[in-house]
Amino acid sequence: MKKASHRGFCSLCRKERDTFTCRGCRKEFCLSHLQEHRQTLNEQLEKLTDNHSSLRQILIELQLPAARNSPVIKQVDQWEEKCLEIIRKAAEECRQDVLKRSKEIVGELDPVVVELSGKLKQIRDEHDFNEVDLEQLTKQVTQMHEYLNQAPNHLIHKHAQTVISKIQAASVIRQEKKESKRRTWKEEGTIVAGGNQQGDLEDQLSGPEGIYVDDDKNIYIADLHNHRIVRWDCGADSATVVAGGNGQGYAADQLNCPTDVVMDKETRSLIIADAGNRRVIRWNGEDSTDPEILIDNIDCWGLAMDNEGFLYVSDRENHEVRRGKPGDAEGTLVAGGNGQGSRQVQLNCPTYLFVDAQQSVYVTDRDNHRVMKWRKGASEGLSVAGGNGKGNKLNQLAFPAGVFVDQAGQVYVADAGNGRIILGHEGERSGEIIIGGNQEGQESHQLFGPKGLTCDTDGNLYVADSWNARVQRFDLVMSSKVFLLS
């Protein structure tokens, strides 16, 4: 308030008196009405103080352990009780997200509220405030209230949609699981490549790893110990060398322990994980003498390509998976990258990869004995097979290798250390054995160190039976409309 008086008209009584000018509203008041105006401002200050106290109480309730009794968390708990086991996981994710966001809100607003507390105390003690001050402070407190009201509700809405989607997905998975019981493969496989002991002849393999089957059912094989990529045409008795095959080395016509191969359908070229040479290369044809180095100095074991032509590479040394267009040496991190470990944000020696139509990445997390799914843009993965330590139970894996996923979201894993192929369902605790599991051996119903795994357009499974130096095909007995690869 302005203390100096002068003759003027009071804005309330409209009489000419000695008046005082309010610095806030710029109006004139006589002495009696000046006190009335001050009382009005004091009442507004009291209301603002009460509003501020309410804001402080909300912040306190958002902090642990009180936050676990908040309405937001209670809603999450209600969802959890109504959902299946898969949805319970989503509820816990939501709960942690709300608590995390609550902490963030406290961190953001607590310093502001503390500062505001001091300001309110100061102007109250000094009686030095006006309408402009109150308007600004009221606006600030109102904005913080709105922010607090909207933030948790936004999280609830977001996770509600996620839970609804997962409930629908769970219904589909349950239905497909019932169908999968009718979907079986022949117990005995057919040798479609190799099977003539370890060797480097045209009809032999030595430690086959990754495999790729094209639309004509020709098989491309990373023939590890022969340092070559071979193509075994459908029905053929021997292979054609399409890359390497000139001894172990770094020369343009050589490979060094290749572990995986995929085809870039746009260019009809092969992309190869040349693991021993620590590089990923493009081989442009059988007669190519100058392969293109796409990525150098990388401990890459597995490759995958999505439906948009992005290349995915696993990096065992850095425990991560990156994606990019072929030729993009840096790429974008899509899985792991948080050091070696077993947490949901970590990987431990990632090897084989699969990418579905939604660009979710499935990673064989070898030394964690699990398969992880990283949805597009996710900051952490979800275990979809194994993850319960090394073992041979149905909820365990032992050094898993090849992986692929059908359109129903069912995960197929080459369980190398157990000599079997496991079919898993996202959200289920254990899988089922669909091939092998009959002890390690050379019989047609046995596997010995299965590595690469894929299927053709008819749903027949192909397994790189590595230590038996062969690739076996297991024919589908009961077909299903949902089986075709994503």
XYZ file of C-alpha atoms in Angstrom, residues 13 15 47 66 102 109 113 145 174 187 202 211 260 282 288 307 314 341 345 363 376 388 408 424 433 445 463 482:
28
model
C -17.532 5.606 -0.748
C -16.396 10.884 -1.328
C -7.301 -18.755 1.395
C 2.028 -43.272 2.129
C 5.367 -39.585 -7.739
C 7.656 -29.365 -6.954
C 6.657 -25.236 -2.644
C -2.570 -28.308 -8.271
C -4.836 -68.681 -24.402
C 8.856 -86.656 -34.080
C 30.212 -80.233 -50.618
C 20.345 -70.644 -40.942
C 24.755 -66.071 -38.902
C 27.485 -57.747 -47.234
C 31.672 -61.490 -55.385
C 9.960 -55.595 -42.731
C 23.833 -58.467 -31.454
C 24.054 -58.387 -15.970
C 17.601 -53.639 -18.603
C 17.118 -61.684 -27.997
C 9.941 -51.087 -29.960
C 15.139 -69.287 -14.002
C 0.390 -65.756 -32.461
C 7.008 -70.811 -24.993
C 9.017 -79.547 -25.621
C 14.380 -87.866 -33.231
C 17.082 -76.902 -36.959
C -1.802 -68.453 -37.331
